[in-house]
Amino acid sequence: MGESMTTSNRTKSETIQAIQEQIDEVLLLTQSENNTERKLEEWRISTSRVLHRAFSNASIAREFLLKTDAETFQDVGVSYLKGLIIDINKGLFEKISHSSSSDPDIIDLQSFHVIIRRIMRNFYKHIEEMYQNPVHGRGTIRHENLAKISLGNEYDVQRMLFSLIRPIFPEARVEITDDVGYKSVRYDIYLREYETVIEVKCSRPKMSERELTEQLGSDAFHYREKYVYFFIYDKDKIVGNVDAFCKTYHKSLEIDGKQIETIIMQPVVM
């Protein structure tokens, strides 16, 4: 079973102050003549401990260590910490209070991921039932009207996928822009309460598998959320080996500090 959602152990101002102090410390250290590799590594370790104390689990501290090393952690580490402050100000780590922990309408984290995976893996069943199977003779919906609807690009796929997710998770949002410190990234489908991003891709006739992999690699690096799903509607079948492709873009929360899963849908034509 995965870790629970990450929340702050302190007030918003206390958490921000603790992180800002680490930023100020390393900025002073880099300007000092006492700027040795050992001193910088000590700052890196002490910062991870501050993050470990500030949040409800070790995922933030672990991710900080994974993203930084001896050569890059000054720039990358400071950018990461500044991005954390932005997220804290947005309220992304505030505890979600419920009137009753036994409320049957509350979906826990494990159940959430089961539902999300099932929606995406059965995406074609919705298309078949809604648009391809025969309509009832007494209904007013006509098959010729349904046949006019097609998925031409990723915006169409995003719209259909979101329409399946939102009735179950009304708090889901689309096309949310996030500032990660050195650039802005856009989340196609975002579920803040579950720290989850769904990135939607749709292949094109002139798109290569290499181009798709480059897009996923960039997204996987820049997304800060703990759980990332890549949902690929490969209508042009540009992915040669689906199983190998999905395995390549898979990361474990326990090992990598971020859970990434890839789900590919390819049309089946007899």
mmCIF file of C-alpha atoms in Angstrom:
data_model
loop_
_atom_site.group_PDB
_atom_site.id
_atom_site.type_symbol
_atom_site.label_atom_id
_atom_site.label_comp_id
_atom_site.label_asym_id
_atom_site.label_seq_id
_atom_site.Cartn_x
_atom_site.Cartn_y
_atom_site.Cartn_z
ATOM 1 C CA MET A 1 0.000 0.000 0.000
ATOM 2 C CA GLY A 2 1.388 3.461 -0.965
ATOM 3 C CA GLU A 3 2.065 6.372 1.308
ATOM 4 C CA SER A 4 -0.767 8.629 2.365
ATOM 5 C CA MET A 5 -1.099 12.125 0.948
ATOM 6 C CA THR A 6 1.670 14.502 1.998
ATOM 7 C CA THR A 7 0.569 17.264 4.360
ATOM 8 C CA SER A 8 2.421 19.881 6.372
ATOM 9 C CA ASN A 9 3.150 19.175 10.036
ATOM 10 C CA ARG A 10 3.313 22.897 10.836
ATOM 11 C CA THR A 11 1.429 26.051 10.005
ATOM 12 C CA LYS A 12 1.887 27.474 6.525
ATOM 13 C CA SER A 13 4.046 30.366 7.779
ATOM 14 C CA GLU A 14 6.247 28.099 9.923
ATOM 15 C CA THR A 15 6.892 25.699 7.050
ATOM 16 C CA ILE A 16 7.709 28.513 4.632
ATOM 17 C CA GLN A 17 10.026 30.146 7.175
ATOM 18 C CA ALA A 18 11.932 26.890 7.735
ATOM 19 C CA ILE A 19 12.420 26.390 3.983
ATOM 20 C CA GLN A 20 13.355 30.037 3.382
ATOM 21 C CA GLU A 21 16.024 29.797 6.091
ATOM 22 C CA GLN A 22 17.618 26.904 4.182
ATOM 23 C CA ILE A 23 17.575 28.950 0.970
ATOM 24 C CA ASP A 24 19.161 31.937 2.718
ATOM 25 C CA GLU A 25 21.787 29.706 4.301
ATOM 26 C CA VAL A 26 23.007 28.190 1.028
ATOM 27 C CA LEU A 27 23.006 31.564 -0.730
ATOM 28 C CA LEU A 28 25.273 32.948 1.994
ATOM 29 C CA LEU A 29 27.392 29.816 1.891
ATOM 30 C CA THR A 30 27.989 30.062 -1.863
ATOM 31 C CA GLN A 31 29.208 33.643 -1.423
ATOM 32 C CA SER A 32 31.557 32.707 1.397
ATOM 33 C CA GLU A 33 35.208 31.702 1.109
ATOM 34 C CA ASN A 34 34.257 28.732 3.275
ATOM 35 C CA ASN A 35 32.314 27.324 0.325
ATOM 36 C CA THR A 36 33.673 23.777 0.418
ATOM 37 C CA GLU A 37 32.108 20.672 -1.036
ATOM 38 C CA ARG A 38 31.767 19.239 2.461
ATOM 39 C CA LYS A 39 29.915 22.332 3.723
ATOM 40 C CA LEU A 40 27.536 22.262 0.774
ATOM 41 C CA GLU A 41 26.858 18.560 1.272
ATOM 42 C CA GLU A 42 26.141 19.235 4.958
ATOM 43 C CA TRP A 43 23.596 21.873 3.875
ATOM 44 C CA ARG A 44 21.997 19.371 1.494
ATOM 45 C CA ILE A 45 21.607 16.773 4.255
ATOM 46 C CA SER A 46 20.369 19.297 6.832
ATOM 47 C CA THR A 47 17.810 20.583 4.312
ATOM 48 C CA SER A 48 16.479 17.073 3.756
ATOM 49 C CA ARG A 49 16.066 16.729 7.536
ATOM 50 C CA VAL A 50 14.182 20.029 7.703
ATOM 51 C CA LEU A 51 11.843 18.799 4.961
ATOM 52 C CA HIS A 52 11.416 15.454 6.710
ATOM 53 C CA ARG A 53 10.301 17.206 9.903
ATOM 54 C CA ALA A 54 8.104 19.698 8.075
ATOM 55 C CA PHE A 55 5.933 17.178 6.218
ATOM 56 C CA SER A 56 3.860 14.161 7.179
ATOM 57 C CA ASN A 57 6.043 11.629 5.355
ATOM 58 C CA ALA A 58 9.516 11.372 3.849
ATOM 59 C CA SER A 59 8.524 11.772 0.188
ATOM 60 C CA ILE A 60 9.442 15.483 -0.092
ATOM 61 C CA ALA A 61 12.813 15.031 1.611
ATOM 62 C CA ARG A 62 13.519 11.955 -0.495
ATOM 63 C CA GLU A 63 12.605 13.741 -3.719
ATOM 64 C CA PHE A 64 14.874 16.663 -2.780
ATOM 65 C CA LEU A 65 17.824 14.299 -2.348
ATOM 66 C CA LEU A 66 17.031 12.472 -5.590
ATOM 67 C CA LYS A 67 16.893 15.711 -7.582
ATOM 68 C CA THR A 68 20.143 17.128 -6.195
ATOM 69 C CA ASP A 69 23.759 16.028 -6.357
ATOM 70 C CA ALA A 70 27.207 17.445 -5.647
ATOM 71 C CA GLU A 71 27.378 19.434 -8.893
ATOM 72 C CA THR A 72 23.853 20.717 -9.405
ATOM 73 C CA PHE A 73 22.130 20.897 -6.048
ATOM 74 C CA GLN A 74 22.827 24.596 -5.465
ATOM 75 C CA ASP A 75 20.748 25.721 -8.464
ATOM 76 C CA VAL A 76 18.359 22.771 -8.660
ATOM 77 C CA GLY A 77 17.963 22.585 -4.893
ATOM 78 C CA VAL A 78 17.123 26.271 -4.495
ATOM 79 C CA SER A 79 14.668 26.091 -7.418
ATOM 80 C CA TYR A 80 13.038 23.048 -5.831
ATOM 81 C CA LEU A 81 12.687 24.793 -2.462
ATOM 82 C CA LYS A 82 11.260 27.937 -4.073
ATOM 83 C CA GLY A 83 8.765 25.755 -5.909
ATOM 84 C CA LEU A 84 7.783 24.150 -2.603
ATOM 85 C CA ILE A 85 7.067 27.572 -1.119
ATOM 86 C CA ILE A 86 4.822 28.369 -4.095
ATOM 87 C CA ASP A 87 2.932 25.101 -3.570
ATOM 88 C CA ILE A 88 2.578 25.723 0.171
ATOM 89 C CA ASN A 89 1.138 29.178 -0.514
ATOM 90 C CA LYS A 90 -1.359 27.526 -2.863
ATOM 91 C CA GLY A 91 -2.463 25.294 0.011
ATOM 92 C CA LEU A 92 -1.360 22.054 -1.663
ATOM 93 C CA PHE A 93 -0.097 20.534 1.594
ATOM 94 C CA GLU A 94 -2.917 21.550 3.923
ATOM 95 C CA LYS A 95 -4.724 18.793 5.742
ATOM 96 C CA ILE A 96 -8.113 17.968 4.265
ATOM 97 C CA SER A 97 -10.618 17.807 7.093
ATOM 98 C CA HIS A 98 -13.633 15.540 6.845
ATOM 99 C CA SER A 99 -16.594 15.497 9.194
ATOM 100 C CA SER A 100 -16.241 11.775 9.679
ATOM 101 C CA SER A 101 -13.437 9.385 8.783
ATOM 102 C CA SER A 102 -16.081 6.703 8.159
ATOM 103 C CA ASP A 103 -17.920 8.820 5.579
ATOM 104 C CA PRO A 104 -18.785 6.350 2.777
ATOM 105 C CA ASP A 105 -18.331 9.101 0.169
ATOM 106 C CA ILE A 106 -14.656 9.586 1.031
ATOM 107 C CA ILE A 107 -12.382 7.708 -1.376
ATOM 108 C CA ASP A 108 -9.033 6.818 0.161
ATOM 109 C CA LEU A 109 -5.763 7.024 -1.758
ATOM 110 C CA GLN A 110 -5.509 3.336 -2.599
ATOM 111 C CA SER A 111 -9.101 3.193 -3.880
ATOM 112 C CA PHE A 112 -8.544 6.393 -5.853
ATOM 113 C CA HIS A 113 -5.722 4.855 -7.863
ATOM 114 C CA VAL A 114 -7.716 1.677 -8.486
ATOM 115 C CA ILE A 115 -10.583 3.768 -9.880
ATOM 116 C CA ILE A 116 -8.353 6.025 -12.001
ATOM 117 C CA ARG A 117 -6.533 3.058 -13.520
ATOM 118 C CA ARG A 118 -9.798 1.295 -14.264
ATOM 119 C CA ILE A 119 -11.238 4.368 -15.993
ATOM 120 C CA MET A 120 -8.185 4.723 -18.226
ATOM 121 C CA ARG A 121 -7.699 1.033 -18.986
ATOM 122 C CA ASN A 122 -11.363 0.690 -19.957
ATOM 123 C CA PHE A 123 -11.490 3.904 -21.978
ATOM 124 C CA TYR A 124 -12.363 1.970 -25.134
ATOM 125 C CA LYS A 125 -15.358 0.345 -23.475
ATOM 126 C CA HIS A 126 -16.895 3.789 -23.081
ATOM 127 C CA ILE A 127 -16.247 4.549 -26.757
ATOM 128 C CA GLU A 128 -17.753 1.218 -27.813
ATOM 129 C CA GLU A 129 -20.853 1.507 -25.650
ATOM 130 C CA MET A 130 -21.526 5.188 -26.269
ATOM 131 C CA TYR A 131 -20.566 5.669 -29.902
ATOM 132 C CA GLN A 132 -20.169 2.340 -31.707
ATOM 133 C CA ASN A 133 -22.748 -0.136 -30.435
ATOM 134 C CA PRO A 134 -26.293 -0.077 -31.915
ATOM 135 C CA VAL A 135 -28.643 2.482 -30.366
ATOM 136 C CA HIS A 136 -32.056 1.587 -28.989
ATOM 137 C CA GLY A 137 -34.758 1.856 -31.626
ATOM 138 C CA ARG A 138 -37.041 3.833 -29.321
ATOM 139 C CA GLY A 139 -34.375 6.326 -28.303
ATOM 140 C CA THR A 140 -33.870 9.750 -29.840
ATOM 141 C CA ILE A 141 -30.105 9.343 -30.217
ATOM 142 C CA ARG A 142 -29.237 8.364 -33.776
ATOM 143 C CA HIS A 143 -26.207 6.307 -34.748
ATOM 144 C CA GLU A 144 -25.403 8.607 -37.666
ATOM 145 C CA ASN A 145 -25.093 11.516 -35.220
ATOM 146 C CA LEU A 146 -22.801 9.563 -32.911
ATOM 147 C CA ALA A 147 -20.651 8.549 -35.875
ATOM 148 C CA LYS A 148 -19.792 12.213 -36.444
ATOM 149 C CA ILE A 149 -17.909 12.321 -33.134
ATOM 150 C CA SER A 150 -14.257 11.312 -33.369
ATOM 151 C CA LEU A 151 -11.096 11.790 -31.332
ATOM 152 C CA GLY A 152 -8.860 13.891 -33.553
ATOM 153 C CA ASN A 153 -6.258 15.193 -31.099
ATOM 154 C CA GLU A 154 -5.247 15.218 -27.438
ATOM 155 C CA TYR A 155 -7.756 17.955 -26.562
ATOM 156 C CA ASP A 156 -10.589 15.685 -27.693
ATOM 157 C CA VAL A 157 -9.144 12.783 -25.692
ATOM 158 C CA GLN A 158 -8.660 15.011 -22.646
ATOM 159 C CA ARG A 159 -12.282 16.175 -22.825
ATOM 160 C CA MET A 160 -13.637 12.630 -23.000
ATOM 161 C CA LEU A 161 -11.359 11.292 -20.265
ATOM 162 C CA PHE A 162 -12.162 14.236 -17.986
ATOM 163 C CA SER A 163 -15.898 13.652 -18.514
ATOM 164 C CA LEU A 164 -15.419 10.125 -17.119
ATOM 165 C CA ILE A 165 -13.308 11.226 -14.145
ATOM 166 C CA ARG A 166 -15.201 14.295 -12.929
ATOM 167 C CA PRO A 167 -18.504 12.591 -11.956
ATOM 168 C CA ILE A 168 -16.489 10.464 -9.503
ATOM 169 C CA PHE A 169 -13.990 13.151 -8.484
ATOM 170 C CA PRO A 170 -15.799 16.521 -8.827
ATOM 171 C CA GLU A 171 -12.730 18.384 -7.549
ATOM 172 C CA ALA A 172 -10.718 17.396 -10.645
ATOM 173 C CA ARG A 173 -9.592 20.294 -12.840
ATOM 174 C CA VAL A 174 -8.216 20.654 -16.356
ATOM 175 C CA GLU A 175 -5.340 22.650 -17.824
ATOM 176 C CA ILE A 176 -3.884 23.946 -14.566
ATOM 177 C CA THR A 177 -0.664 25.938 -14.899
ATOM 178 C CA ASP A 178 1.972 25.492 -12.211
ATOM 179 C CA ASP A 179 5.169 27.477 -11.677
ATOM 180 C CA VAL A 180 8.021 25.109 -10.824
ATOM 181 C CA GLY A 181 10.531 27.863 -10.131
ATOM 182 C CA TYR A 182 12.317 28.132 -13.463
ATOM 183 C CA LYS A 183 9.459 27.494 -15.888
ATOM 184 C CA SER A 184 5.700 26.993 -15.987
ATOM 185 C CA VAL A 185 4.159 23.599 -16.671
ATOM 186 C CA ARG A 186 0.580 22.741 -17.546
ATOM 187 C CA TYR A 187 -1.284 19.840 -15.993
ATOM 188 C CA ASP A 188 -3.880 18.361 -18.361
ATOM 189 C CA ILE A 189 -5.970 16.826 -15.561
ATOM 190 C CA TYR A 190 -5.146 17.651 -11.960
ATOM 191 C CA LEU A 191 -6.473 16.131 -8.730
ATOM 192 C CA ARG A 192 -4.877 18.137 -5.927
ATOM 193 C CA GLU A 193 -6.394 16.134 -3.078
ATOM 194 C CA TYR A 194 -4.601 13.037 -4.355
ATOM 195 C CA GLU A 195 -1.404 14.777 -5.534
ATOM 196 C CA THR A 196 -2.043 13.366 -8.994
ATOM 197 C CA VAL A 197 -1.506 14.636 -12.526
ATOM 198 C CA ILE A 198 -2.786 12.951 -15.674
ATOM 199 C CA GLU A 199 -0.952 13.954 -18.843
ATOM 200 C CA VAL A 200 -2.898 13.152 -22.017
ATOM 201 C CA LYS A 201 -1.191 12.421 -25.326
ATOM 202 C CA CYS A 202 -2.654 11.598 -28.732
ATOM 203 C CA SER A 203 -0.527 10.367 -31.619
ATOM 204 C CA ARG A 204 -0.540 11.993 -35.057
ATOM 205 C CA PRO A 205 0.232 10.486 -38.481
ATOM 206 C CA LYS A 206 3.544 12.376 -38.749
ATOM 207 C CA MET A 207 4.504 11.889 -35.107
ATOM 208 C CA SER A 208 7.377 9.498 -34.369
ATOM 209 C CA GLU A 209 7.780 7.281 -31.336
ATOM 210 C CA ARG A 210 10.966 9.183 -30.536
ATOM 211 C CA GLU A 211 9.079 12.500 -30.450
ATOM 212 C CA LEU A 212 6.566 10.990 -28.044
ATOM 213 C CA THR A 213 9.315 9.676 -25.761
ATOM 214 C CA GLU A 214 10.980 13.103 -25.685
ATOM 215 C CA GLN A 215 7.705 14.718 -24.608
ATOM 216 C CA LEU A 216 7.186 12.177 -21.836
ATOM 217 C CA GLY A 217 10.771 12.537 -20.621
ATOM 218 C CA SER A 218 10.386 16.300 -20.295
ATOM 219 C CA ASP A 219 7.027 16.025 -18.521
ATOM 220 C CA ALA A 220 8.284 13.354 -16.120
ATOM 221 C CA PHE A 221 11.175 15.599 -15.067
ATOM 222 C CA HIS A 222 9.202 18.811 -14.550
ATOM 223 C CA TYR A 223 6.069 17.492 -12.817
ATOM 224 C CA ARG A 224 6.417 17.800 -9.042
ATOM 225 C CA GLU A 225 3.292 15.907 -8.040
ATOM 226 C CA LYS A 226 3.799 12.576 -6.321
ATOM 227 C CA TYR A 227 1.640 10.582 -8.757
ATOM 228 C CA VAL A 228 1.845 11.038 -12.532
ATOM 229 C CA TYR A 229 -0.131 9.124 -15.145
ATOM 230 C CA PHE A 230 0.628 9.283 -18.861
ATOM 231 C CA PHE A 231 -2.509 8.403 -20.807
ATOM 232 C CA ILE A 232 -1.632 7.885 -24.476
ATOM 233 C CA TYR A 233 -4.345 7.479 -27.099
ATOM 234 C CA ASP A 234 -2.219 5.998 -29.860
ATOM 235 C CA LYS A 235 -4.757 6.133 -32.669
ATOM 236 C CA ASP A 236 -2.008 5.986 -35.316
ATOM 237 C CA LYS A 237 -0.167 3.109 -33.608
ATOM 238 C CA ILE A 238 3.236 4.767 -33.556
ATOM 239 C CA VAL A 239 4.318 2.777 -30.474
ATOM 240 C CA GLY A 240 5.801 -0.495 -31.693
ATOM 241 C CA ASN A 241 6.021 -2.392 -28.401
ATOM 242 C CA VAL A 242 3.419 -1.163 -25.932
ATOM 243 C CA ASP A 243 4.586 -3.321 -23.014
ATOM 244 C CA ALA A 244 8.220 -2.230 -23.332
ATOM 245 C CA PHE A 245 7.203 1.417 -23.749
ATOM 246 C CA CYS A 246 5.051 1.386 -20.604
ATOM 247 C CA LYS A 247 7.833 -0.300 -18.643
ATOM 248 C CA THR A 248 10.297 2.405 -19.730
ATOM 249 C CA TYR A 249 8.036 5.153 -18.376
ATOM 250 C CA HIS A 250 7.303 3.600 -15.022
ATOM 251 C CA LYS A 251 8.731 4.785 -11.717
ATOM 252 C CA SER A 252 8.210 3.621 -8.166
ATOM 253 C CA LEU A 253 7.302 5.974 -5.330
ATOM 254 C CA GLU A 254 9.453 4.042 -2.867
ATOM 255 C CA ILE A 255 12.560 4.009 -5.096
ATOM 256 C CA ASP A 256 12.263 7.175 -7.202
ATOM 257 C CA GLY A 257 10.255 9.477 -4.918
ATOM 258 C CA LYS A 258 7.601 9.785 -7.616
ATOM 259 C CA GLN A 259 5.165 7.236 -9.011
ATOM 260 C CA ILE A 260 4.798 7.294 -12.803
ATOM 261 C CA GLU A 261 2.535 4.960 -14.759
ATOM 262 C CA THR A 262 1.899 4.859 -18.491
ATOM 263 C CA ILE A 263 -1.298 3.563 -20.066
ATOM 264 C CA ILE A 264 -1.563 3.241 -23.853
ATOM 265 C CA MET A 265 -4.765 2.730 -25.810
ATOM 266 C CA GLN A 266 -4.455 1.549 -29.423
ATOM 267 C CA PRO A 267 -7.478 0.941 -31.688
ATOM 268 C CA VAL A 268 -8.245 -2.670 -32.536
ATOM 269 C CA VAL A 269 -9.477 -3.113 -36.103
ATOM 270 C CA MET A 270 -10.449 -6.580 -37.334
#
